[in-house]
Short mmCIF file of C-alpha atoms and ligand atoms in Angstrom, two decimals:
data_model
loop_
_atom_site.label_atom_id
_atom_site.label_comp_id
_atom_site.label_asym_id
_atom_site.label_seq_id
_atom_site.Cartn_x
_atom_site.Cartn_y
_atom_site.Cartn_z
CA MET A 219 -20.94 13.81 33.98
CA VAL A 220 -18.94 16.99 33.79
CA ASP A 221 -19.66 20.12 31.69
CA ILE A 222 -16.64 20.84 29.84
CA SER A 223 -16.47 24.37 28.09
CA SER A 224 -14.07 24.17 25.37
CA PRO A 225 -14.03 27.45 23.71
CA ASP A 226 -15.15 27.19 20.06
CA GLY A 227 -12.45 27.72 17.42
CA PHE A 228 -9.60 26.19 19.36
CA SER A 229 -9.09 22.88 20.69
CA GLY A 230 -5.83 23.30 22.72
CA ASN A 231 -3.49 21.65 20.44
CA GLY A 232 -2.52 24.48 17.88
CA PHE A 233 -4.91 23.28 15.39
CA SER A 234 -7.90 25.56 15.05
CA GLY A 235 -10.39 24.80 12.39
CA ASP A 236 -13.78 23.24 11.57
CA THR A 237 -15.30 20.48 13.44
CA ILE A 238 -15.99 17.58 10.89
CA PHE A 239 -18.03 14.57 11.01
CA ALA A 240 -18.68 11.53 9.18
CA LEU A 241 -20.51 8.07 9.25
CA ALA A 242 -17.74 5.89 10.50
CA THR A 243 -19.63 2.59 9.68
CA PRO A 244 -20.86 1.42 6.17
CA GLN A 245 -23.96 2.84 4.58
CA GLY A 246 -27.16 0.59 5.03
CA ARG A 247 -29.30 -0.96 7.51
CA SER A 248 -27.32 -2.45 10.64
CA ALA A 249 -27.49 -3.08 14.34
CA VAL A 250 -25.34 0.17 15.02
CA GLN A 251 -23.98 2.80 13.17
CA ILE A 252 -21.37 5.24 14.34
CA ILE A 253 -21.10 8.86 13.52
CA ARG A 254 -17.81 10.48 14.63
CA ILE A 255 -17.08 13.99 15.19
CA SER A 256 -13.79 15.79 15.65
CA GLY A 257 -12.80 19.35 16.32
CA PRO A 258 -13.35 22.11 18.89
CA GLY A 259 -17.29 21.84 18.65
CA SER A 260 -17.50 18.21 19.63
CA ALA A 261 -18.28 19.07 23.27
CA ARG A 262 -20.92 21.67 22.34
CA ILE A 263 -22.73 18.91 19.74
CA LEU A 264 -22.88 16.50 22.77
CA ARG A 265 -24.15 19.02 25.19
CA LYS A 266 -26.87 20.30 22.39
CA MET A 267 -27.80 16.67 21.89
CA THR A 268 -27.64 15.12 25.30
CA GLY A 269 -27.72 18.00 27.73
CA ALA A 270 -24.12 17.39 29.03
CA VAL A 271 -20.78 16.34 28.14
CA PRO A 272 -19.79 12.69 29.33
CA ASP A 273 -16.57 12.19 31.11
CA PRO A 274 -13.85 11.68 28.67
CA ARG A 275 -13.47 7.88 27.53
CA GLN A 276 -16.75 6.88 29.49
CA ALA A 277 -19.53 5.34 27.35
CA HIS A 278 -22.67 6.85 28.26
CA PHE A 279 -26.02 5.81 27.18
CA THR A 280 -28.47 8.80 26.68
CA ALA A 281 -31.42 10.21 24.79
CA LEU A 282 -30.66 12.33 21.74
CA ARG A 283 -32.42 15.19 20.88
CA PHE A 284 -32.00 18.23 18.30
CA ASP A 285 -33.58 21.04 20.19
CA GLY A 286 -33.24 20.96 23.80
CA ASP A 287 -34.96 19.02 26.64
CA ASN A 288 -38.56 19.43 25.59
CA SER A 289 -38.04 18.19 21.90
CA THR A 290 -38.76 14.82 20.65
CA VAL A 291 -36.04 11.88 21.25
CA ILE A 292 -34.45 10.89 17.94
CA ASP A 293 -32.63 7.64 19.64
CA GLN A 294 -31.47 6.11 22.65
CA ALA A 295 -27.71 5.90 21.98
CA LEU A 296 -24.25 5.51 23.49
CA VAL A 297 -22.17 8.42 23.25
CA LEU A 298 -18.34 8.81 23.80
CA PHE A 299 -16.19 12.04 24.57
CA PHE A 300 -12.38 11.96 23.98
CA LYS A 301 -10.60 15.25 25.28
CA THR A 302 -8.05 16.74 23.40
CA PRO A 303 -5.00 15.53 23.04
CA ALA A 304 -6.13 12.04 24.38
CA SER A 305 -8.09 11.09 21.08
CA ALA A 306 -7.47 9.46 17.69
CA THR A 307 -7.25 12.95 16.11
CA GLY A 308 -5.48 14.65 19.02
CA GLU A 309 -8.56 17.02 18.91
CA ASP A 310 -11.74 16.96 21.10
CA THR A 311 -13.75 14.17 19.44
CA ALA A 312 -17.06 12.47 19.90
CA GLU A 313 -18.65 9.40 18.84
CA LEU A 314 -22.60 8.80 18.44
CA HIS A 315 -23.37 5.03 18.37
CA LEU A 316 -26.90 5.02 17.04
CA HIS A 317 -29.13 2.42 15.99
CA GLY A 318 -28.36 1.47 12.37
CA SER A 319 -31.25 2.91 10.50
CA PRO A 320 -30.19 4.91 7.27
CA VAL A 321 -32.88 7.49 7.82
CA LEU A 322 -31.86 8.23 11.44
CA GLY A 323 -28.37 8.40 10.33
CA GLN A 324 -29.28 10.80 7.48
CA MET A 325 -31.28 13.02 9.95
CA VAL A 326 -28.41 13.36 12.29
CA MET A 327 -25.87 14.05 9.44
CA GLU A 328 -28.23 16.89 8.20
CA TRP A 329 -28.67 18.30 11.60
CA LEU A 330 -24.86 18.31 12.13
CA GLU A 331 -24.53 20.16 8.72
CA THR A 332 -26.52 22.97 10.05
CA GLN A 333 -24.44 23.55 13.21
CA PRO A 334 -22.02 26.49 13.19
CA ARG A 335 -18.54 25.65 11.93
CA MET A 336 -19.62 21.83 11.34
CA ARG A 337 -19.09 20.24 8.09
CA LEU A 338 -18.88 16.75 6.52
CA ALA A 339 -15.31 15.33 6.51
CA ASP A 340 -13.12 15.17 3.63
CA ARG A 341 -11.75 11.73 2.62
CA GLY A 342 -9.00 10.77 5.14
CA GLU A 343 -9.40 13.77 7.03
CA PHE A 344 -9.60 12.28 10.58
CA THR A 345 -6.43 10.50 9.71
CA ARG A 346 -4.92 13.81 8.36
CA ARG A 347 -5.69 15.45 11.37
CA ALA A 348 -4.27 12.79 13.55
CA PHE A 349 -0.96 13.24 11.54
CA LEU A 350 -1.00 16.85 11.92
CA ASN A 351 -1.45 16.71 15.53
CA GLY A 352 1.41 14.15 15.84
CA LYS A 353 -0.59 11.23 16.70
CA VAL A 354 0.49 9.07 13.89
CA ASN A 355 3.71 9.14 11.59
CA LEU A 356 2.84 9.26 7.84
CA ASP A 357 3.69 5.55 7.26
CA GLN A 358 1.36 4.71 10.40
CA ALA A 359 -1.40 6.79 8.54
CA GLU A 360 -0.71 4.66 5.59
CA GLY A 361 -0.85 1.65 7.69
CA ILE A 362 -4.20 2.57 8.90
CA ALA A 363 -5.47 2.85 5.31
CA ASP A 364 -3.85 -0.48 4.52
CA ILE A 365 -5.49 -2.16 7.33
CA ILE A 366 -9.10 -0.79 6.04
CA ASP A 367 -8.19 -1.93 2.55
CA ALA A 368 -6.72 -5.30 3.25
CA ASP A 369 -8.30 -8.22 1.53
CA THR A 370 -6.24 -10.99 2.89
CA ILE A 371 -4.62 -12.16 6.30
CA ALA A 372 -1.26 -11.47 4.75
CA GLN A 373 -1.99 -7.94 3.92
CA HIS A 374 -3.79 -7.40 7.30
CA GLN A 375 -0.77 -8.67 9.22
CA GLN A 376 1.70 -6.39 7.04
CA ALA A 377 -0.53 -3.26 7.47
CA MET A 378 -0.59 -4.13 11.34
CA ARG A 379 3.23 -4.02 11.33
CA GLN A 380 3.28 -0.59 9.65
CA LEU A 381 0.73 0.68 12.17
CA ASP A 382 2.78 -0.65 15.00
CA GLY A 383 5.79 1.29 13.60
CA ALA A 384 8.06 -1.10 12.23
CA LEU A 385 8.96 1.21 9.31
CA SER A 386 9.25 4.32 11.52
CA ALA A 387 11.34 2.46 13.83
CA LYS A 388 13.74 1.33 11.04
CA SER A 389 13.97 4.50 9.09
CA GLU A 390 14.34 6.54 12.32
CA SER A 391 17.02 4.30 13.45
CA TRP A 392 18.94 4.85 10.15
CA ARG A 393 18.33 8.44 10.47
CA GLY A 394 19.58 8.44 14.07
CA ALA A 395 22.80 6.69 13.15
CA ILE A 396 23.36 9.28 10.15
CA ILE A 397 22.91 12.27 12.64
CA ALA A 398 25.39 10.47 14.97
CA LEU A 399 27.71 10.26 12.14
CA SER A 400 27.21 14.05 11.31
CA GLY A 401 28.21 14.73 14.92
CA GLN A 402 31.56 13.05 14.28
CA LEU A 403 32.25 15.54 11.45
CA GLU A 404 32.25 18.15 14.00
CA ALA A 405 35.34 16.75 15.63
CA LEU A 406 36.91 17.29 12.23
CA ILE A 407 36.66 21.09 12.45
CA ASP A 408 38.85 21.04 15.50
CA PHE A 409 41.66 19.16 13.37
CA ALA A 410 41.10 21.24 10.35
CA ASP A 411 44.71 22.13 10.02
CA GLU A 412 46.36 18.83 11.45
CA ASP A 413 46.34 15.18 10.53
CA LEU A 414 42.79 13.50 10.63
CA PRO A 415 42.65 11.10 13.65
CA GLN A 416 42.40 7.70 12.09
CA ASP A 417 39.77 6.42 14.28
CA VAL A 418 37.36 9.08 13.34
CA ALA A 419 37.93 8.19 9.80
CA ASP A 420 37.37 4.61 10.39
CA HIS A 421 34.53 5.26 12.59
CA VAL A 422 32.53 7.28 9.95
CA ALA A 423 33.42 4.76 7.11
CA SER A 424 32.20 1.91 9.13
CA GLY A 425 29.18 3.61 10.28
CA ILE A 426 28.20 4.40 6.70
CA ALA A 427 29.00 0.86 5.51
CA ALA A 428 26.78 -0.48 8.19
CA VAL A 429 23.64 1.66 7.62
CA LEU A 430 24.33 0.93 3.79
CA ALA A 431 24.12 -2.83 4.33
CA GLU A 432 20.91 -2.54 6.26
CA MET A 433 19.15 -0.40 3.40
CA GLU A 434 20.38 -2.72 0.70
CA ALA A 435 18.91 -5.67 2.68
CA GLU A 436 15.68 -3.90 2.91
CA LEU A 437 15.43 -2.63 -0.69
CA ALA A 438 16.34 -6.19 -1.96
CA SER A 439 13.17 -7.63 -0.07
CA SER A 440 10.77 -4.46 -0.93
CA ARG A 441 9.64 -6.02 -4.26
CA GLN A 442 8.11 -8.84 -2.04
CA GLY A 443 6.85 -6.06 0.39
CA LEU A 444 5.21 -4.19 -2.50
CA ILE A 445 3.72 -7.47 -3.91
CA GLN A 446 2.15 -8.45 -0.60
CA ARG A 447 0.56 -5.11 -0.32
CA ASP A 448 -0.63 -4.56 -3.90
CA GLY A 449 -1.29 -8.36 -4.72
CA VAL A 450 0.26 -10.78 -6.94
CA GLN A 451 -0.48 -10.03 -10.79
CA VAL A 452 -0.80 -13.33 -12.72
CA ALA A 453 -1.68 -13.07 -16.38
CA ILE A 454 -3.01 -15.93 -18.65
CA VAL A 455 -1.57 -15.47 -22.15
CA GLY A 456 -1.36 -17.59 -25.26
CA ARG A 457 -2.32 -17.80 -28.88
CA PRO A 458 -6.01 -17.40 -29.80
CA ASN A 459 -8.08 -20.51 -28.66
CA ALA A 460 -5.25 -21.85 -26.45
CA GLY A 461 -7.83 -22.51 -23.53
CA LYS A 462 -6.97 -19.40 -21.63
CA SER A 463 -10.58 -18.36 -20.75
CA THR A 464 -11.48 -21.94 -19.79
CA LEU A 465 -8.49 -22.07 -17.50
CA LEU A 466 -9.47 -18.94 -15.72
CA ASN A 467 -13.00 -19.88 -15.22
CA HIS A 468 -11.84 -23.33 -13.77
CA LEU A 469 -9.36 -21.59 -11.47
CA ILE A 470 -12.08 -19.17 -9.90
CA GLY A 471 -14.83 -21.89 -10.03
CA ASP A 472 -17.23 -19.59 -11.93
CA ASP A 473 -18.11 -18.86 -15.66
CA ARG A 474 -16.56 -15.28 -15.91
CA ALA A 475 -15.08 -15.23 -19.39
CA ILE A 476 -16.71 -16.35 -22.47
CA VAL A 477 -15.41 -19.62 -23.83
CA SER A 478 -15.80 -20.58 -27.56
CA PRO A 479 -14.19 -22.47 -30.39
CA GLU A 480 -13.98 -19.33 -32.34
CA ALA A 481 -10.32 -17.94 -32.33
CA GLY A 482 -10.18 -14.31 -30.79
CA THR A 483 -13.15 -14.49 -28.29
CA THR A 484 -11.69 -12.62 -25.59
CA ARG A 485 -10.89 -9.05 -26.30
CA ASP A 486 -10.97 -6.91 -23.08
CA LEU A 487 -8.86 -8.09 -20.04
CA VAL A 488 -10.98 -10.38 -17.74
CA GLN A 489 -9.62 -9.38 -14.23
CA VAL A 490 -10.53 -11.53 -11.01
CA ALA A 491 -9.32 -11.01 -7.41
CA LEU A 492 -8.53 -14.08 -5.43
CA ASP A 493 -7.29 -15.06 -2.06
CA ILE A 494 -4.90 -17.95 -2.55
CA ASP A 495 -3.14 -19.20 0.72
CA GLY A 496 -3.70 -15.45 2.27
CA VAL A 497 -2.08 -14.04 -0.54
CA ALA A 498 -3.95 -11.52 -2.78
CA VAL A 499 -3.91 -12.49 -6.33
CA HIS A 500 -5.21 -10.47 -9.47
CA LEU A 501 -5.79 -13.05 -12.21
CA THR A 502 -6.13 -11.74 -15.76
CA ASP A 503 -7.19 -13.64 -18.81
CA THR A 504 -6.38 -11.94 -21.98
CA ALA A 505 -6.79 -11.84 -25.76
CA GLY A 506 -5.05 -14.64 -27.76
CA ILE A 507 -1.78 -13.25 -29.19
CA ARG A 508 -1.46 -13.62 -33.06
CA PHE A 509 2.06 -13.65 -34.89
CA GLY A 510 3.36 -14.92 -37.95
CA ALA A 511 0.91 -15.86 -40.79
CA ASP A 512 -1.71 -16.12 -37.99
CA GLN A 513 -3.12 -12.41 -38.73
CA GLY A 514 -5.47 -10.54 -36.62
CA VAL A 515 -9.03 -9.74 -37.83
CA GLY A 516 -9.25 -6.12 -37.21
CA ALA A 517 -8.63 -3.07 -34.99
CA VAL A 518 -10.88 -4.27 -32.05
CA GLU A 519 -8.82 -7.49 -31.76
CA GLU A 520 -5.44 -5.74 -32.29
CA GLU A 521 -6.43 -3.50 -29.27
CA GLY A 522 -7.08 -6.57 -27.37
CA VAL A 523 -3.74 -7.99 -28.14
CA LYS A 524 -1.92 -4.55 -27.05
CA ARG A 525 -3.73 -5.00 -23.77
CA ALA A 526 -2.84 -8.67 -23.44
CA LEU A 527 1.00 -7.82 -23.88
CA ARG A 528 0.82 -4.97 -21.38
CA ALA A 529 -0.98 -7.17 -18.86
CA ALA A 530 1.77 -9.82 -19.49
CA SER A 531 4.77 -7.46 -19.04
CA ASP A 532 3.27 -5.78 -15.82
CA ALA A 533 2.62 -9.44 -14.23
CA HIS A 534 4.71 -10.93 -11.65
CA LEU A 535 3.75 -14.49 -13.15
CA VAL A 536 2.70 -15.15 -16.67
CA LEU A 537 1.14 -18.53 -17.42
CA MET A 538 1.75 -19.13 -21.12
CA LEU A 539 -0.84 -21.60 -22.47
CA ILE A 540 0.20 -23.55 -25.66
CA ASP A 541 -2.26 -25.90 -27.37
CA GLY A 542 -0.68 -29.34 -27.19
CA ASN A 543 -1.65 -29.68 -30.99
CA ASP A 544 0.29 -26.59 -32.09
CA ASP A 545 2.89 -27.44 -34.70
CA ASP A 546 5.80 -26.70 -32.72
CA PRO A 547 5.10 -25.75 -28.94
CA ALA A 548 8.74 -24.67 -28.25
CA ASP A 549 8.60 -22.31 -31.11
CA VAL A 550 5.17 -21.09 -30.13
CA PHE A 551 6.59 -20.23 -26.58
CA ALA A 552 9.88 -18.52 -28.21
CA GLN A 553 7.56 -16.44 -30.27
CA LEU A 554 5.32 -15.51 -27.31
CA ARG A 555 8.17 -14.55 -25.35
CA ALA A 556 9.41 -12.48 -28.22
CA GLU A 557 6.38 -10.42 -28.45
CA LEU A 558 6.77 -9.12 -24.63
CA PRO A 559 9.07 -6.13 -24.30
CA ALA A 560 12.95 -7.06 -24.11
CA ASP A 561 13.92 -4.80 -21.50
CA MET A 562 11.62 -5.52 -18.75
CA ALA A 563 13.26 -4.78 -15.59
CA ASP A 564 12.33 -7.42 -12.95
CA GLY A 565 10.46 -9.24 -15.73
CA PRO A 566 7.66 -11.71 -14.94
CA ASP A 567 8.36 -15.33 -14.33
CA LEU A 568 7.03 -17.01 -17.63
CA GLN A 569 5.49 -20.47 -17.00
CA PRO A 570 4.73 -22.59 -20.17
CA ILE A 571 1.81 -24.81 -19.88
CA ILE A 572 0.62 -27.15 -22.40
CA THR A 573 -3.29 -27.40 -22.86
CA LYS A 574 -5.96 -29.61 -24.02
CA ALA A 575 -3.96 -32.77 -23.08
CA ASP A 576 -7.05 -34.88 -23.68
CA ALA A 577 -7.06 -34.03 -27.53
CA ILE A 578 -3.20 -34.31 -28.30
CA THR A 579 -2.56 -36.78 -31.12
CA PRO A 580 -1.08 -39.87 -29.55
CA GLY A 581 2.58 -40.24 -30.09
CA ARG A 582 3.35 -36.55 -30.23
CA VAL A 583 6.65 -35.51 -28.53
CA LEU A 584 6.35 -32.46 -26.31
CA PRO A 585 8.64 -30.12 -24.14
CA GLU A 586 8.65 -31.32 -20.47
CA TRP A 587 6.27 -28.49 -19.35
CA PRO A 588 3.13 -28.99 -17.18
CA LEU A 589 0.54 -30.69 -19.26
CA ILE A 590 -3.18 -29.79 -18.54
CA SER A 591 -6.78 -30.73 -19.70
CA VAL A 592 -9.46 -28.60 -17.90
CA GLN A 593 -11.76 -31.06 -19.75
CA THR A 594 -10.51 -34.33 -17.89
CA GLY A 595 -8.91 -32.72 -15.05
CA LEU A 596 -5.45 -34.10 -15.92
CA GLY A 597 -2.64 -32.13 -14.46
CA MET A 598 -4.85 -29.77 -12.58
CA VAL A 599 -3.90 -30.69 -9.15
CA GLU A 600 -0.02 -30.35 -10.10
CA LEU A 601 -0.76 -26.94 -11.82
CA ASP A 602 -2.44 -25.75 -8.63
CA GLN A 603 0.60 -26.90 -6.54
CA LEU A 604 2.79 -25.03 -9.04
CA ILE A 605 1.07 -21.73 -8.76
CA ARG A 606 0.84 -21.98 -4.95
CA ARG A 607 4.68 -22.54 -5.01
CA LYS A 608 5.15 -19.54 -7.50
CA LEU A 609 3.09 -17.24 -5.19
CA ALA A 610 4.96 -18.43 -2.15
CA GLU A 611 8.37 -17.55 -4.01
CA LEU A 612 6.93 -14.08 -4.84
CA THR A 613 5.69 -13.20 -1.23
CA PRO A 614 7.54 -12.87 2.03
CA HIS A 615 7.73 -15.68 4.49
CA ASP A 616 10.46 -15.23 7.08
CA GLU A 617 11.57 -11.75 7.67
CA ALA A 618 8.80 -9.33 6.70
CA PRO A 619 9.62 -6.54 4.43
CA VAL A 620 9.01 -2.97 5.89
CA LEU A 621 9.16 -1.32 2.68
CA THR A 622 5.60 -1.57 1.05
CA ARG A 623 4.90 1.23 -1.16
CA GLN A 624 7.03 2.76 -3.96
CA ARG A 625 7.17 6.00 -1.67
CA HIS A 626 9.13 4.29 0.90
CA VAL A 627 11.49 2.56 -1.58
CA SER A 628 12.14 5.76 -3.38
CA ALA A 629 12.84 7.30 -0.03
CA VAL A 630 15.30 4.76 0.98
CA ARG A 631 16.98 4.76 -2.43
CA ASP A 632 17.39 8.50 -2.27
CA ALA A 633 18.98 7.94 1.19
CA ARG A 634 21.19 5.02 0.01
CA ASP A 635 22.62 6.93 -2.89
CA ALA A 636 23.51 9.95 -0.79
CA LEU A 637 25.30 7.68 1.52
CA ASP A 638 27.03 5.80 -1.42
CA ARG A 639 28.11 9.34 -2.51
CA ALA A 640 29.38 10.02 1.05
CA GLY A 641 31.27 6.97 1.19
CA ALA A 642 33.42 8.19 -1.77
CA ILE A 643 34.28 11.59 -0.23
CA SER A 644 37.44 12.18 1.61
CA LEU A 645 36.84 13.24 5.28
CA GLN A 646 40.07 15.10 5.39
CA ASP A 647 39.56 17.32 2.04
CA ALA A 648 35.83 17.90 2.28
CA PRO A 649 33.86 17.36 5.45
CA GLU A 650 31.44 19.86 4.34
CA LEU A 651 30.48 17.67 1.22
CA LEU A 652 30.30 14.74 3.36
CA ALA A 653 27.95 16.50 5.86
CA GLU A 654 25.88 17.65 2.99
CA GLU A 655 25.39 14.02 1.80
CA PHE A 656 24.36 13.05 5.30
CA ARG A 657 21.85 15.87 5.47
CA LEU A 658 20.39 14.58 2.31
CA ALA A 659 20.32 11.06 3.35
CA ALA A 660 18.61 12.19 6.77
CA HIS A 661 16.23 14.25 4.82
CA ALA A 662 15.15 11.39 2.56
CA LEU A 663 14.45 9.25 5.54
CA GLY A 664 12.48 11.75 7.16
CA ARG A 665 10.17 11.72 4.28
CA ILE A 666 8.97 8.25 5.30
CA THR A 667 7.64 9.28 8.65
CA GLY A 668 6.61 12.53 7.49
CA ARG A 669 9.05 14.47 9.82
CA VAL A 670 10.11 17.97 8.54
CA ASP A 671 12.55 19.23 11.35
CA VAL A 672 15.42 17.53 9.81
CA GLU A 673 17.10 20.89 9.05
CA ASP A 674 16.94 21.93 12.55
CA VAL A 675 18.92 18.87 13.75
CA LEU A 676 21.72 19.29 11.28
CA ASP A 677 21.74 23.13 10.81
CA HIS A 678 24.10 23.35 13.64
CA ILE A 679 26.74 21.31 12.07
CA PHE A 680 26.63 23.49 9.00
CA SER A 681 26.79 26.61 11.25
CA SER A 682 30.00 25.52 12.72
CA PHE A 683 31.79 25.15 9.41
CA CYS A 684 33.82 28.12 8.07
CA ILE A 685 32.98 29.65 4.85
CA GLY A 686 34.80 28.16 1.99
CA LYS A 687 35.63 24.89 3.74
N1 LIG B 919 -10.50 -30.95 -25.69
C1 LIG B 919 -10.33 -29.82 -25.01
N2 LIG B 919 -10.93 -28.64 -25.39
C2 LIG B 919 -10.77 -27.24 -24.65
C3 LIG B 919 -9.80 -27.48 -23.20
N3 LIG B 919 -9.99 -26.23 -22.74
C4 LIG B 919 -10.55 -25.46 -23.66
N4 LIG B 919 -10.94 -26.17 -24.72
C5 LIG B 919 -11.73 -25.70 -25.75
O1 LIG B 919 -10.98 -24.76 -26.68
C6 LIG B 919 -11.79 -23.74 -27.18
C7 LIG B 919 -11.27 -22.56 -26.82
O2 LIG B 919 -11.19 -22.35 -25.62
P1 LIG B 919 -11.25 -20.78 -24.78
O3 LIG B 919 -11.13 -20.95 -23.57
O4 LIG B 919 -12.21 -19.85 -25.38
O5 LIG B 919 -9.72 -20.31 -25.35
P2 LIG B 919 -9.15 -18.80 -25.24
O6 LIG B 919 -7.73 -19.26 -25.32
O7 LIG B 919 -9.64 -18.24 -24.20
O8 LIG B 919 -9.30 -18.36 -26.70
P3 LIG B 919 -9.41 -16.71 -27.14
O9 LIG B 919 -10.04 -16.06 -26.11
O10 LIG B 919 -10.25 -16.73 -28.39
O11 LIG B 919 -7.96 -16.33 -27.29
C8 LIG B 919 -13.23 -23.95 -26.59
O12 LIG B 919 -14.04 -24.55 -27.68
C9 LIG B 919 -13.05 -24.84 -25.45
O13 LIG B 919 -13.97 -25.59 -24.97
C10 LIG B 919 -9.37 -28.86 -22.89
O14 LIG B 919 -8.78 -28.91 -21.72
N5 LIG B 919 -9.80 -29.91 -23.83
MG1 LIG B 920 -10.58 -16.23 -24.33
#
């Protein structure tokens, strides 16, 4: 045990401020609960509660008290101390591993609240401090959030890759390449009034092309990355009574949605989260869509249909159910499709499915679409396989995409656009315009990791240009 006197208000890393605390484990009764403390007052709290500060990174089993040696022991606990900067947040931090009693947790939290310059942490504040202290990049901070939020193994693996820095590494390598190309531009200044050495021009052009090709490849797989993280949206749509709610209930093995022979039973969206082969799936049952002579029965159902259409256009996969006894199934499919917005970019995969196979009038000629009966089980195994195949198509298998959020995608798009423009600029005539596009591209990529010093790196290039060039 050593007594570490860290002065209050400053923890040695340039980040002065409150000491924050929070319960790091879920609320409720458990074997152990952990209260995490971060900030300059961490050591002081440990000293107050245990009489000393344990050696950094050494678990120490000790009695906890609020008011010094002679006061009541409130728990026998494991405590840990991490000395700045070698901690998760980069600040002095402490962990109290208490017995998992809610009332004990409450008592300790209330006591901590009364201590000077101590307060309950805001949402994400520990990770925010880790970012501000340079312990993680912005994308790694997102990876931490994604690990905690992951519902499936695939999402967990994706989040781990991000925490490991797969995205940082990629965006930093592009950024490094662009900065190196900017360096090449400096050479041009020396040749301002002479002929441009062709090899410099070639080198810059091929450098731009190489980075652009990698960016385009990542952007192309980003849809899969986003789907993996956010889950695959699957909507069940069709006319009223097509058997949508029956299918949803069957697929989830639960009686979630009301089923009835009345047309127009479902009004609200019924959403269920599923894990299919490790892929997070959000399955949505919708109100039956009416068209033509089949008119709606009022404002509520109309609103339901609006929501159904929105769910369908937001989905990655739409199961379009068509009753096998409908007059003209192919026409019903065409009409349903026509109800969806025509200009859907990256529109959903529309899969027609004929339902109620058990009740179809013998001898009917039907389109060659999957045919199911939830009642008899006909075609259900094949439907299950079909859905799994579609999910596999929508989610990544081989090369794991590194762009997993819209934020990443728009940063890379901005960088790509700047490089595209750069590619069209003549080195001979306007190296300063080219340098500006490089600066924009590097800046956009810097947004991914949360880096802000991009100007510093590129400023010297601008300072070496003369005015007017
Ligand atoms: N014979 C037969 N009847 C079915 C089958 N699937 C559903 N039904 C019946 O069809 C009727 C309508 O089923 P729902 O699942 O409520 O249909 P829906 O498409 O959700 O209807 P709305 O919510 O009104 O749009 C119910 O009486 C179901 O029992 C099937 O495979 N065979
Ligand atoms: Mg329904």
